[in-house]
Structure formats: structure tokens, C-alpha cells
mmCIF file of C-alpha atoms and ligand atoms in Angstrom:
data_model
loop_
_atom_site.group_PDB
_atom_site.id
_atom_site.type_symbol
_atom_site.label_atom_id
_atom_site.label_comp_id
_atom_site.label_asym_id
_atom_site.label_seq_id
_atom_site.Cartn_x
_atom_site.Cartn_y
_atom_site.Cartn_z
ATOM 1 C CA MET U 28 248.832 33.854 -27.811
ATOM 2 C CA GLN U 29 250.101 30.287 -27.261
ATOM 3 C CA LEU U 30 253.020 30.042 -24.889
ATOM 4 C CA ASN U 31 254.562 27.271 -22.884
ATOM 5 C CA GLN U 32 255.254 27.546 -19.183
ATOM 6 C CA GLY U 33 258.940 27.612 -18.270
ATOM 7 C CA PRO U 34 260.653 27.455 -14.866
ATOM 8 C CA LEU U 35 259.392 29.331 -11.829
ATOM 9 C CA LEU U 36 261.155 32.687 -11.505
ATOM 10 C CA TYR U 37 259.534 34.023 -8.365
ATOM 11 C CA GLU U 38 256.785 33.151 -5.911
ATOM 12 C CA GLY U 39 254.998 35.906 -4.023
ATOM 13 C CA LYS U 40 252.103 35.865 -1.570
ATOM 14 C CA ALA U 41 249.361 35.916 -4.207
ATOM 15 C CA LYS U 42 251.125 35.128 -7.474
ATOM 16 C CA LYS U 43 253.761 32.931 -9.092
ATOM 17 C CA VAL U 44 255.835 34.182 -12.006
ATOM 18 C CA TYR U 45 257.151 31.708 -14.599
ATOM 19 C CA ARG U 46 259.490 32.134 -17.489
ATOM 20 C CA SER U 47 257.864 31.342 -20.863
ATOM 21 C CA ASP U 48 259.330 30.078 -24.133
ATOM 22 C CA LYS U 49 259.102 33.603 -25.581
ATOM 23 C CA PRO U 50 261.897 36.046 -24.648
ATOM 24 C CA GLU U 51 260.978 38.924 -22.346
ATOM 25 C CA THR U 52 257.588 37.350 -21.695
ATOM 26 C CA VAL U 53 256.498 35.815 -18.399
ATOM 27 C CA LEU U 54 253.438 33.951 -17.210
ATOM 28 C CA ILE U 55 251.858 35.126 -13.978
ATOM 29 C CA GLU U 56 249.729 32.623 -12.108
ATOM 30 C CA PHE U 57 247.168 34.064 -9.696
ATOM 31 C CA LYS U 58 246.953 31.939 -6.532
ATOM 32 C CA ASN U 59 244.005 31.381 -4.231
ATOM 33 C CA ASP U 60 246.027 32.505 -1.180
ATOM 34 C CA ALA U 61 244.998 35.605 0.724
ATOM 35 C CA THR U 62 247.306 37.358 3.180
ATOM 36 C CA ALA U 63 246.956 40.466 5.299
ATOM 37 C CA PHE U 64 248.855 42.374 7.996
ATOM 38 C CA ASN U 65 252.230 41.547 6.459
ATOM 39 C CA ALA U 66 251.232 37.873 5.978
ATOM 40 C CA VAL U 67 250.434 37.356 9.684
ATOM 41 C CA LYS U 68 246.916 36.458 8.556
ATOM 42 C CA HIS U 69 246.698 33.832 5.839
ATOM 43 C CA SER U 70 243.895 31.884 4.217
ATOM 44 C CA GLU U 71 242.884 30.345 0.911
ATOM 45 C CA PHE U 72 239.763 31.091 -1.092
ATOM 46 C CA LYS U 73 238.736 28.736 -3.859
ATOM 47 C CA ASP U 74 238.399 30.653 -7.142
ATOM 48 C CA LYS U 75 240.113 33.832 -5.922
ATOM 49 C CA GLY U 76 242.984 33.324 -8.383
ATOM 50 C CA ARG U 77 240.630 33.127 -11.353
ATOM 51 C CA LEU U 78 238.584 36.143 -10.225
ATOM 52 C CA ASN U 79 241.628 38.366 -9.642
ATOM 53 C CA CYS U 80 243.289 37.268 -12.888
ATOM 54 C CA GLN U 81 240.169 38.110 -14.878
ATOM 55 C CA ILE U 82 239.429 41.369 -13.049
ATOM 56 C CA SER U 83 243.062 42.494 -13.450
ATOM 57 C CA SER U 84 243.030 41.573 -17.137
ATOM 58 C CA TYR U 85 239.915 43.654 -17.839
ATOM 59 C CA ILE U 86 241.407 46.602 -15.955
ATOM 60 C CA PHE U 87 244.763 46.417 -17.760
ATOM 61 C CA GLU U 88 242.956 46.172 -21.122
ATOM 62 C CA PHE U 89 240.956 49.277 -20.219
ATOM 63 C CA LEU U 90 244.057 51.201 -19.081
ATOM 64 C CA ILE U 91 245.992 50.241 -22.229
ATOM 65 C CA GLU U 92 243.133 51.618 -24.334
ATOM 66 C CA GLU U 93 243.468 54.846 -22.346
ATOM 67 C CA GLY U 94 247.181 54.979 -23.210
ATOM 68 C CA ILE U 95 248.752 53.787 -19.950
ATOM 69 C CA PRO U 96 251.885 51.666 -20.518
ATOM 70 C CA THR U 97 251.481 48.320 -18.715
ATOM 71 C CA HIS U 98 253.134 44.907 -18.579
ATOM 72 C CA TYR U 99 249.893 43.167 -19.654
ATOM 73 C CA LEU U 100 250.037 41.195 -22.910
ATOM 74 C CA GLY U 101 247.033 38.890 -22.610
ATOM 75 C CA ARG U 102 245.661 35.878 -20.819
ATOM 76 C CA LEU U 103 246.787 32.278 -21.282
ATOM 77 C CA SER U 104 244.001 30.730 -19.211
ATOM 78 C CA ASP U 105 241.583 31.605 -16.425
ATOM 79 C CA THR U 106 244.386 31.959 -13.875
ATOM 80 C CA PHE U 107 247.454 32.759 -16.027
ATOM 81 C CA MET U 108 248.254 36.246 -17.302
ATOM 82 C CA ILE U 109 250.859 36.871 -20.003
ATOM 83 C CA ALA U 110 253.065 39.875 -19.234
ATOM 84 C CA GLN U 111 256.274 41.631 -20.172
ATOM 85 C CA ASN U 112 259.145 40.638 -17.962
ATOM 86 C CA VAL U 113 260.014 43.665 -15.831
ATOM 87 C CA LYS U 114 262.338 44.466 -12.993
ATOM 88 C CA ILE U 115 259.921 45.482 -10.251
ATOM 89 C CA ILE U 116 260.758 48.796 -8.562
ATOM 90 C CA PRO U 117 260.413 47.971 -4.830
ATOM 91 C CA LEU U 118 257.886 50.723 -4.107
ATOM 92 C CA GLU U 119 254.165 50.520 -3.423
ATOM 93 C CA ILE U 120 252.387 53.548 -4.820
ATOM 94 C CA VAL U 121 249.084 54.070 -3.008
ATOM 95 C CA VAL U 122 246.510 56.577 -4.238
ATOM 96 C CA ARG U 123 243.660 57.503 -1.891
ATOM 97 C CA ASN U 124 240.389 59.248 -2.704
ATOM 98 C CA ILE U 125 238.527 58.464 0.525
ATOM 99 C CA ALA U 126 240.075 57.952 3.956
ATOM 100 C CA ALA U 127 240.367 54.301 5.022
ATOM 101 C CA GLY U 128 242.895 51.758 6.286
ATOM 102 C CA SER U 129 246.295 52.965 7.442
ATOM 103 C CA LEU U 130 245.460 56.644 6.769
ATOM 104 C CA CYS U 131 242.812 56.435 9.503
ATOM 105 C CA LYS U 132 245.132 54.549 11.846
ATOM 106 C CA GLN U 133 247.913 57.116 11.475
ATOM 107 C CA THR U 134 245.949 60.382 11.332
ATOM 108 C CA PRO U 135 242.776 61.721 12.985
ATOM 109 C CA ILE U 136 240.921 61.566 9.638
ATOM 110 C CA LYS U 137 237.787 59.441 9.979
ATOM 111 C CA GLU U 138 237.015 56.535 7.665
ATOM 112 C CA GLY U 139 234.815 57.532 4.748
ATOM 113 C CA VAL U 140 235.909 61.165 4.595
ATOM 114 C CA LYS U 141 236.325 62.276 0.975
ATOM 115 C CA LEU U 142 239.781 63.788 0.493
ATOM 116 C CA ARG U 143 239.912 67.260 -1.081
ATOM 117 C CA SER U 144 242.250 65.903 -3.745
ATOM 118 C CA PRO U 145 243.798 62.445 -4.215
ATOM 119 C CA LEU U 146 246.592 61.639 -1.776
ATOM 120 C CA LEU U 147 249.603 59.711 -3.084
ATOM 121 C CA ASP U 148 251.655 57.734 -0.557
ATOM 122 C CA ILE U 149 254.835 55.832 -1.393
ATOM 123 C CA TYR U 150 255.861 52.785 0.657
ATOM 124 C CA TYR U 151 259.103 50.833 0.538
ATOM 125 C CA LYS U 152 258.184 47.287 -0.543
ATOM 126 C CA GLU U 153 260.129 45.185 1.927
ATOM 127 C CA ASP U 154 258.268 42.643 4.059
ATOM 128 C CA SER U 155 261.080 42.386 6.626
ATOM 129 C CA LEU U 156 260.640 46.116 7.378
ATOM 130 C CA GLY U 157 256.828 45.985 7.260
ATOM 131 C CA ASP U 158 256.580 48.067 4.039
ATOM 132 C CA PRO U 159 257.295 51.459 5.697
ATOM 133 C CA LEU U 160 255.786 54.736 4.470
ATOM 134 C CA LEU U 161 258.523 56.873 2.891
ATOM 135 C CA THR U 162 259.033 60.596 2.892
ATOM 136 C CA ASP U 163 260.306 62.246 -0.305
ATOM 137 C CA LYS U 164 263.674 62.719 1.395
ATOM 138 C CA ARG U 165 263.922 59.070 2.436
ATOM 139 C CA LEU U 166 262.963 58.029 -1.089
ATOM 140 C CA LYS U 167 265.778 60.208 -2.427
ATOM 141 C CA LEU U 168 268.152 58.721 0.149
ATOM 142 C CA LEU U 169 267.311 55.173 -0.976
ATOM 143 C CA ASP U 170 268.311 56.123 -4.537
ATOM 144 C CA LEU U 171 266.021 53.528 -6.151
ATOM 145 C CA ILE U 172 264.738 55.900 -8.832
ATOM 146 C CA SER U 173 265.709 59.347 -10.098
ATOM 147 C CA PHE U 174 263.622 62.434 -9.356
ATOM 148 C CA GLU U 175 262.383 62.397 -12.976
ATOM 149 C CA GLN U 176 261.373 58.747 -12.667
ATOM 150 C CA GLN U 177 259.539 59.526 -9.418
ATOM 151 C CA GLN U 178 257.620 62.275 -11.220
ATOM 152 C CA GLU U 179 256.823 59.922 -14.112
ATOM 153 C CA ILE U 180 255.523 57.263 -11.704
ATOM 154 C CA GLU U 181 253.462 59.756 -9.710
ATOM 155 C CA ASN U 182 251.939 61.263 -12.866
ATOM 156 C CA LEU U 183 251.035 57.798 -14.154
ATOM 157 C CA ALA U 184 249.485 56.868 -10.794
ATOM 158 C CA TYR U 185 247.312 60.006 -10.752
ATOM 159 C CA GLU U 186 246.252 59.332 -14.352
ATOM 160 C CA VAL U 187 245.393 55.721 -13.511
ATOM 161 C CA ASN U 188 243.338 57.031 -10.598
ATOM 162 C CA THR U 189 241.323 59.342 -12.860
ATOM 163 C CA PHE U 190 240.659 56.530 -15.347
ATOM 164 C CA LEU U 191 239.805 53.981 -12.662
ATOM 165 C CA ILE U 192 237.424 56.283 -10.777
ATOM 166 C CA ALA U 193 235.392 56.606 -14.009
ATOM 167 C CA PHE U 194 235.727 52.882 -14.787
ATOM 168 C CA PHE U 195 234.332 51.849 -11.402
ATOM 169 C CA GLU U 196 231.764 54.654 -11.220
ATOM 170 C CA ARG U 197 230.093 53.215 -14.342
ATOM 171 C CA ILE U 198 229.437 49.978 -12.442
ATOM 172 C CA ASP U 199 228.326 51.675 -9.222
ATOM 173 C CA LEU U 200 231.585 51.139 -7.361
ATOM 174 C CA CYS U 201 233.464 53.785 -5.430
ATOM 175 C CA LEU U 202 237.268 53.604 -5.705
ATOM 176 C CA VAL U 203 238.369 54.401 -2.148
ATOM 177 C CA ASP U 204 242.103 53.698 -2.589
ATOM 178 C CA PHE U 205 244.478 51.343 -4.375
ATOM 179 C CA LYS U 206 248.080 50.241 -4.658
ATOM 180 C CA LEU U 207 250.187 50.155 -7.815
ATOM 181 C CA GLU U 208 253.579 48.699 -8.582
ATOM 182 C CA PHE U 209 255.769 49.734 -11.477
ATOM 183 C CA GLY U 210 258.578 47.925 -13.235
ATOM 184 C CA MET U 211 261.332 48.626 -15.710
ATOM 185 C CA ASN U 212 261.091 46.677 -18.966
ATOM 186 C CA ASN U 213 263.933 45.602 -21.234
ATOM 187 C CA ASN U 214 264.000 49.001 -22.942
ATOM 188 C CA ASN U 215 264.370 50.716 -19.544
ATOM 189 C CA LYS U 216 260.844 52.048 -19.848
ATOM 190 C CA ILE U 217 258.755 52.395 -16.691
ATOM 191 C CA ILE U 218 255.493 50.492 -17.032
ATOM 192 C CA LEU U 219 252.621 49.589 -14.745
ATOM 193 C CA ALA U 220 253.023 46.025 -13.455
ATOM 194 C CA ASP U 221 251.691 43.618 -10.800
ATOM 195 C CA GLU U 222 247.880 43.398 -10.528
ATOM 196 C CA ILE U 223 244.874 45.654 -10.018
ATOM 197 C CA SER U 224 242.166 43.704 -8.243
ATOM 198 C CA PRO U 225 240.010 43.710 -5.092
ATOM 199 C CA ASP U 226 243.163 42.468 -3.325
ATOM 200 C CA THR U 227 244.874 45.775 -4.087
ATOM 201 C CA CYS U 228 241.956 48.242 -4.269
ATOM 202 C CA ARG U 229 239.306 49.284 -1.769
ATOM 203 C CA LEU U 230 235.973 49.271 -3.569
ATOM 204 C CA TRP U 231 232.684 50.286 -1.976
ATOM 205 C CA ASP U 232 229.321 49.418 -3.474
ATOM 206 C CA ASN U 233 227.311 52.542 -4.279
ATOM 207 C CA ARG U 234 224.205 50.342 -4.303
ATOM 208 C CA SER U 235 224.516 49.790 -0.537
ATOM 209 C CA SER U 236 224.672 52.262 2.330
ATOM 210 C CA ASP U 237 225.513 49.694 4.996
ATOM 211 C CA PRO U 238 229.151 50.293 6.038
ATOM 212 C CA LYS U 239 229.889 46.547 6.114
ATOM 213 C CA ASP U 240 227.770 45.308 3.199
ATOM 214 C CA ARG U 241 229.196 47.930 0.855
ATOM 215 C CA ILE U 242 232.760 46.544 1.199
ATOM 216 C CA LEU U 243 233.616 44.472 -1.896
ATOM 217 C CA ASP U 244 237.381 44.049 -1.482
ATOM 218 C CA LYS U 245 240.077 42.434 0.661
ATOM 219 C CA ASP U 246 238.809 44.287 3.739
ATOM 220 C CA ARG U 247 236.144 41.534 3.890
ATOM 221 C CA PHE U 248 239.042 39.182 4.675
ATOM 222 C CA ARG U 249 241.027 41.643 6.832
ATOM 223 C CA LYS U 250 237.946 42.389 8.972
ATOM 224 C CA ASP U 251 236.511 38.825 8.955
ATOM 225 C CA LEU U 252 233.293 39.947 7.285
ATOM 226 C CA GLY U 253 232.856 36.761 5.222
ATOM 227 C CA GLY U 254 231.601 36.677 1.630
ATOM 228 C CA VAL U 255 235.031 37.399 0.122
ATOM 229 C CA ILE U 256 234.525 35.348 -3.036
ATOM 230 C CA GLU U 257 230.947 36.555 -3.468
ATOM 231 C CA ALA U 258 232.207 40.161 -3.361
ATOM 232 C CA TYR U 259 235.011 39.530 -5.891
ATOM 233 C CA GLY U 260 232.510 37.633 -8.083
ATOM 234 C CA GLU U 261 230.125 40.603 -7.979
ATOM 235 C CA ILE U 262 232.913 42.926 -9.171
ATOM 236 C CA LEU U 263 233.785 40.619 -12.087
ATOM 237 C CA LYS U 264 230.104 40.282 -13.003
ATOM 238 C CA ARG U 265 229.635 44.051 -13.127
ATOM 239 C CA ILE U 266 232.831 44.570 -15.151
ATOM 240 C CA GLN U 267 231.826 41.884 -17.656
ATOM 241 C CA GLY U 268 228.344 43.392 -17.929
ATOM 242 C CA ASP U 269 229.849 46.793 -18.660
ATOM 243 C CA PHE U 270 232.359 45.406 -21.199
ATOM 244 C CA SER U 271 229.682 43.542 -23.163
ATOM 245 C CA LYS U 272 227.450 46.646 -23.083
ATOM 246 C CA SER U 273 230.242 48.882 -24.423
ATOM 247 C CA LYS U 274 231.139 46.292 -27.113
ATOM 248 C CA THR U 275 227.584 46.182 -28.487
ATOM 249 C CA SER U 276 227.376 49.983 -28.506
ATOM 250 C CA ARG U 277 230.626 50.366 -30.551
HETATM 251 N N1 LIG X 311 247.585 47.669 -0.383
HETATM 252 C C1 LIG X 311 248.057 46.579 -1.088
HETATM 253 N N2 LIG X 311 249.171 45.940 -0.624
HETATM 254 C C2 LIG X 311 249.847 46.320 0.471
HETATM 255 C C3 LIG X 311 249.358 47.434 1.201
HETATM 256 C C4 LIG X 311 248.231 48.097 0.741
HETATM 257 O O1 LIG X 311 247.492 46.202 -2.111
HETATM 258 O O2 LIG X 311 250.855 45.702 0.818
HETATM 259 C C5 LIG X 311 246.377 48.375 -0.860
HETATM 260 C C6 LIG X 311 245.183 48.153 0.059
HETATM 261 O O3 LIG X 311 244.414 47.060 -0.375
HETATM 262 C C7 LIG X 311 244.427 49.448 -0.075
HETATM 263 C C8 LIG X 311 245.520 50.497 -0.348
HETATM 264 O O4 LIG X 311 246.642 49.766 -0.827
HETATM 265 O O5 LIG X 311 243.571 49.395 -1.205
HETATM 266 C C9 LIG X 311 245.884 51.306 0.871
HETATM 267 O O6 LIG X 311 246.234 50.436 1.911
HETATM 268 P P1 LIG X 311 246.584 50.989 3.366
HETATM 269 O O7 LIG X 311 247.814 51.815 3.307
HETATM 270 O O8 LIG X 311 245.364 51.617 3.936
HETATM 271 O O9 LIG X 311 247.021 49.714 4.166
HETATM 272 P P2 LIG X 311 246.155 48.608 4.921
HETATM 273 O O10 LIG X 311 245.640 49.261 6.150
HETATM 274 O O11 LIG X 311 245.109 48.193 3.962
HETATM 275 O O12 LIG X 311 247.180 47.558 5.154
#
């Protein structure tokens, strides 16, 4: 798909969104910036944009094959994704399979504990409020989406979780938790948007039992473990290996 870059529509912490010369189609540039703790911690990692753009693209392609509606249309270059223009619903949908991060800070559940069934948490995406965790009643009060739309989003998130657990399992990665964002396209259809990458997922390496070495995601940055780009590169390498294997076996 050949498209030309139009004016900047929006700049976020890790991505820039540009209009393109095709209606309803935007170009998303993945930046090298890394932020954590509501952008209090900030750094740049050479090549992170390319790695996340490619990892996200592979994952969206896989999810589309599984029937999940997403904004992904293709890739323009190493760091530019082509996507449907959507109105982002300001909610962060987190699905957890293993206890980590804020779940362990806010409850007595210890890191690494496998949850009996996936836990879905919804946060209000608003930096100035620190992205607070919502209750169902607060979500209803905010009136951002209808009850039916909430159910549709939750069902999609659980389905994505099932598909992604299998996707990562094949390459010896454990999907601990992840965050999704959804948007409304021009036909008022809810579709998966944003990115799915080691910036937005916790991924542990099944090939390592060391609690620090096994971390292959943004926690390497959050916890100052070093080797951020090496970890992201390892994920891309394993995904590409798996994709070329499954292509030759088709
Ligand atoms: N996450 C994200 N963006 C956010 C908050 C969380 O992508 O603004 C991801 C995070 O990388 C992890 C999952 O959502 O994979 C759960 O994050 P958690 O609630 O534990 O928050 P954290 O302690 O990581 O800030």
C-alpha cells in the first residue's frame, strides 16, 4: 500500500499519528521514547520504534487471521503502521493471567502467582488523573460506552487473551498481562486499536527461570534491569522464526 504522510493529528508518549492521503486511513509512527510511571520516567532507546512497530504488526496480522476486528491495515515502512482512523475510547483494558505490577501493589497477591482465571481490569485513560482503576459502577457513571459495548469490548479482550497466550506459548513466552485499547471506526464499529508490543504486555521467557533474566518487556526499563532493546529484539526474532516456520508448513 503506497500512501503519503499528511499532517500530524496527534502525538502520544510512544507514537505519532498522521493523516494520510487516503480517507479514513492514518499513519502511526512508532517512536523510540520509553516512559513509565505516568511519564515521570523517560528515556529513549535506539531501534525501539522499529521493534515495536514490527512486533505489533505481526500480532495484529495474527489476530486478524483469528477473526478479531482491528485497526491494522499494513505497514508503510519499518516504523510506520497503516491503520484505520478510529476515535479512541479512553479506557485501558488490562487482562492478567499471572499476578504482577499494580495487582501486586494493590492486593496481597504475590508476583508470579497464576490466577485461577484471567482477570480483566478497566482503567480510565487520563494522564492528569493517573489512569485510575474503574469499578463497573464508575464506568457506568462516566457514560463513555453502553453496557452492550462494554460487554463487546470485554469479550474481545478475553478472546484476544486466549489467542495471544497460544501465540506466545509457541515461542516459549509466557503472557503475564497486557493492555488493550479499542476505538470506534467510521461505521461506528468497535475495533482493536493502539499497539500490542513489549511496551504494553508483560512477557516472561519460559527458557529462563531467573526472575530478572526472564523479563522480556518494559519492566526491564521500569526496574532498571538494562538490556531493553536486546529483550525486544529477542521477541521479534522468535516471532519471525515462528512466522517463517508456519509459512513453509502451509
Ligand atoms: N500497561 C500499559 N500502559 C499503561 C498501564 C499498563 O501498557 O498505561 C500494561 C503494562 O505494561 C502491563 C499491563 O498493562 O503489561 C498491566 O499493567 P499494571 O496495571 O500492572 O500497571 P504497571 O504497574 O505496569 O504500571
